[in-house]
C-alpha positions as protocol buffer text, in pm:
chain_id: "A"
residue {
  index: 1
  type: UNK
  ca { x: -2666 y: 4891 z: 1298 }
}
residue {
  index: 2
  type: UNK
  ca { x: -2704 y: 5032 z: 950 }
}
residue {
  index: 3
  type: UNK
  ca { x: -3012 y: 4950 z: 745 }
}
residue {
  index: 4
  type: UNK
  ca { x: -2818 y: 4835 z: 438 }
}
residue {
  index: 5
  type: UNK
  ca { x: -2605 y: 4579 z: 622 }
}
residue {
  index: 6
  type: UNK
  ca { x: -2868 y: 4306 z: 589 }
}
residue {
  index: 7
  type: UNK
  ca { x: -2881 y: 4362 z: 214 }
}
residue {
  index: 8
  type: UNK
  ca { x: -2503 y: 4329 z: 184 }
}
residue {
  index: 9
  type: UNK
  ca { x: -2502 y: 4010 z: 392 }
}
residue {
  index: 10
  type: UNK
  ca { x: -2790 y: 3865 z: 191 }
}
residue {
  index: 11
  type: UNK
  ca { x: -2611 y: 3938 z: -135 }
}
residue {
  index: 12
  type: UNK
  ca { x: -2307 y: 3741 z: -14 }
}
residue {
  index: 13
  type: UNK
  ca { x: -2522 y: 3451 z: 104 }
}
residue {
  index: 14
  type: UNK
  ca { x: -2719 y: 3442 z: -222 }
}
residue {
  index: 15
  type: UNK
  ca { x: -2407 y: 3454 z: -440 }
}
residue {
  index: 16
  type: UNK
  ca { x: -2239 y: 3174 z: -247 }
}
residue {
  index: 17
  type: UNK
  ca { x: -2560 y: 2968 z: -254 }
}
residue {
  index: 18
  type: UNK
  ca { x: -2599 y: 3016 z: -628 }
}
residue {
  index: 19
  type: UNK
  ca { x: -2236 y: 2916 z: -688 }
}
residue {
  index: 20
  type: UNK
  ca { x: -2281 y: 2598 z: -485 }
}
residue {
  index: 21
  type: UNK
  ca { x: -2607 y: 2520 z: -665 }
}
residue {
  index: 22
  type: UNK
  ca { x: -2449 y: 2570 z: -1009 }
}
residue {
  index: 23
  type: UNK
  ca { x: -2146 y: 2359 z: -916 }
}
residue {
  index: 24
  type: UNK
  ca { x: -2374 y: 2080 z: -796 }
}
residue {
  index: 25
  type: UNK
  ca { x: -2570 y: 2087 z: -1121 }
}
residue {
  index: 26
  type: UNK
  ca { x: -2249 y: 2077 z: -1327 }
}
residue {
  index: 27
  type: UNK
  ca { x: -2110 y: 1783 z: -1128 }
}
residue {
  index: 28
  type: UNK
  ca { x: -2439 y: 1596 z: -1158 }
}
residue {
  index: 29
  type: UNK
  ca { x: -2442 y: 1653 z: -1534 }
}
residue {
  index: 30
  type: UNK
  ca { x: -2083 y: 1527 z: -1562 }
}
residue {
  index: 31
  type: UNK
  ca { x: -2171 y: 1212 z: -1367 }
}
residue {
  index: 32
  type: UNK
  ca { x: -2475 y: 1165 z: -1594 }
}
residue {
  index: 33
  type: UNK
  ca { x: -2257 y: 1190 z: -1907 }
}
residue {
  index: 34
  type: UNK
  ca { x: -2005 y: 938 z: -1765 }
}
residue {
  index: 35
  type: UNK
  ca { x: -2282 y: 691 z: -1682 }
}
residue {
  index: 36
  type: UNK
  ca { x: -2431 y: 723 z: -2030 }
}
residue {
  index: 37
  type: UNK
  ca { x: -2086 y: 670 z: -2183 }
}
residue {
  index: 38
  type: UNK
  ca { x: -2041 y: 353 z: -1974 }
}
residue {
  index: 39
  type: UNK
  ca { x: -2383 y: 222 z: -2073 }
}
residue {
  index: 40
  type: UNK
  ca { x: -2321 y: 284 z: -2444 }
}
residue {
  index: 41
  type: UNK
  ca { x: -1969 y: 133 z: -2436 }
}
residue {
  index: 42
  type: UNK
  ca { x: -1941 y: -219 z: -2573 }
}
residue {
  index: 43
  type: UNK
  ca { x: -1926 y: -493 z: -2314 }
}
residue {
  index: 44
  type: UNK
  ca { x: -1602 y: -678 z: -2266 }
}
residue {
  index: 45
  type: UNK
  ca { x: -1532 y: -1032 z: -2160 }
}
residue {
  index: 46
  type: UNK
  ca { x: -1472 y: -1072 z: -1788 }
}
residue {
  index: 47
  type: UNK
  ca { x: -1190 y: -1304 z: -1690 }
}
residue {
  index: 48
  type: UNK
  ca { x: -1270 y: -1423 z: -1336 }
}
residue {
  index: 49
  type: UNK
  ca { x: -929 y: -1586 z: -1290 }
}
residue {
  index: 50
  type: UNK
  ca { x: -747 y: -1260 z: -1369 }
}
residue {
  index: 51
  type: UNK
  ca { x: -979 y: -1067 z: -1137 }
}
residue {
  index: 52
  type: UNK
  ca { x: -911 y: -1317 z: -857 }
}
residue {
  index: 53
  type: UNK
  ca { x: -535 y: -1290 z: -899 }
}
residue {
  index: 54
  type: UNK
  ca { x: -557 y: -911 z: -911 }
}
residue {
  index: 55
  type: UNK
  ca { x: -762 y: -905 z: -590 }
}
residue {
  index: 56
  type: UNK
  ca { x: -522 y: -1150 z: -427 }
}
residue {
  index: 57
  type: UNK
  ca { x: -222 y: -938 z: -531 }
}
residue {
  index: 58
  type: UNK
  ca { x: -383 y: -622 z: -393 }
}
residue {
  index: 59
  type: UNK
  ca { x: -466 y: -799 z: -64 }
}
residue {
  index: 60
  type: UNK
  ca { x: -104 y: -917 z: -27 }
}
residue {
  index: 61
  type: UNK
  ca { x: 19 y: -566 z: -103 }
}
residue {
  index: 62
  type: UNK
  ca { x: -209 y: -414 z: 160 }
}
residue {
  index: 63
  type: UNK
  ca { x: -103 y: -673 z: 420 }
}
residue {
  index: 64
  type: UNK
  ca { x: 260 y: -589 z: 346 }
}
residue {
  index: 65
  type: UNK
  ca { x: 193 y: -219 z: 405 }
}
residue {
  index: 66
  type: UNK
  ca { x: 34 y: -281 z: 745 }
}
């Protein structure tokens, strides 16, 4: 086996690892920004009757699919 082969393999492993690490940081930052936007957003009135009917409609739809 050639002496430089470990260096080439390590360079591939390090580049892939760094790409995964950077992607993870970017996704975490995006989630952070979305959470902050939701916290800052004004609260809205919750209509429990509408939510119940929506849940009931979804349940009936899912039962119809099965």
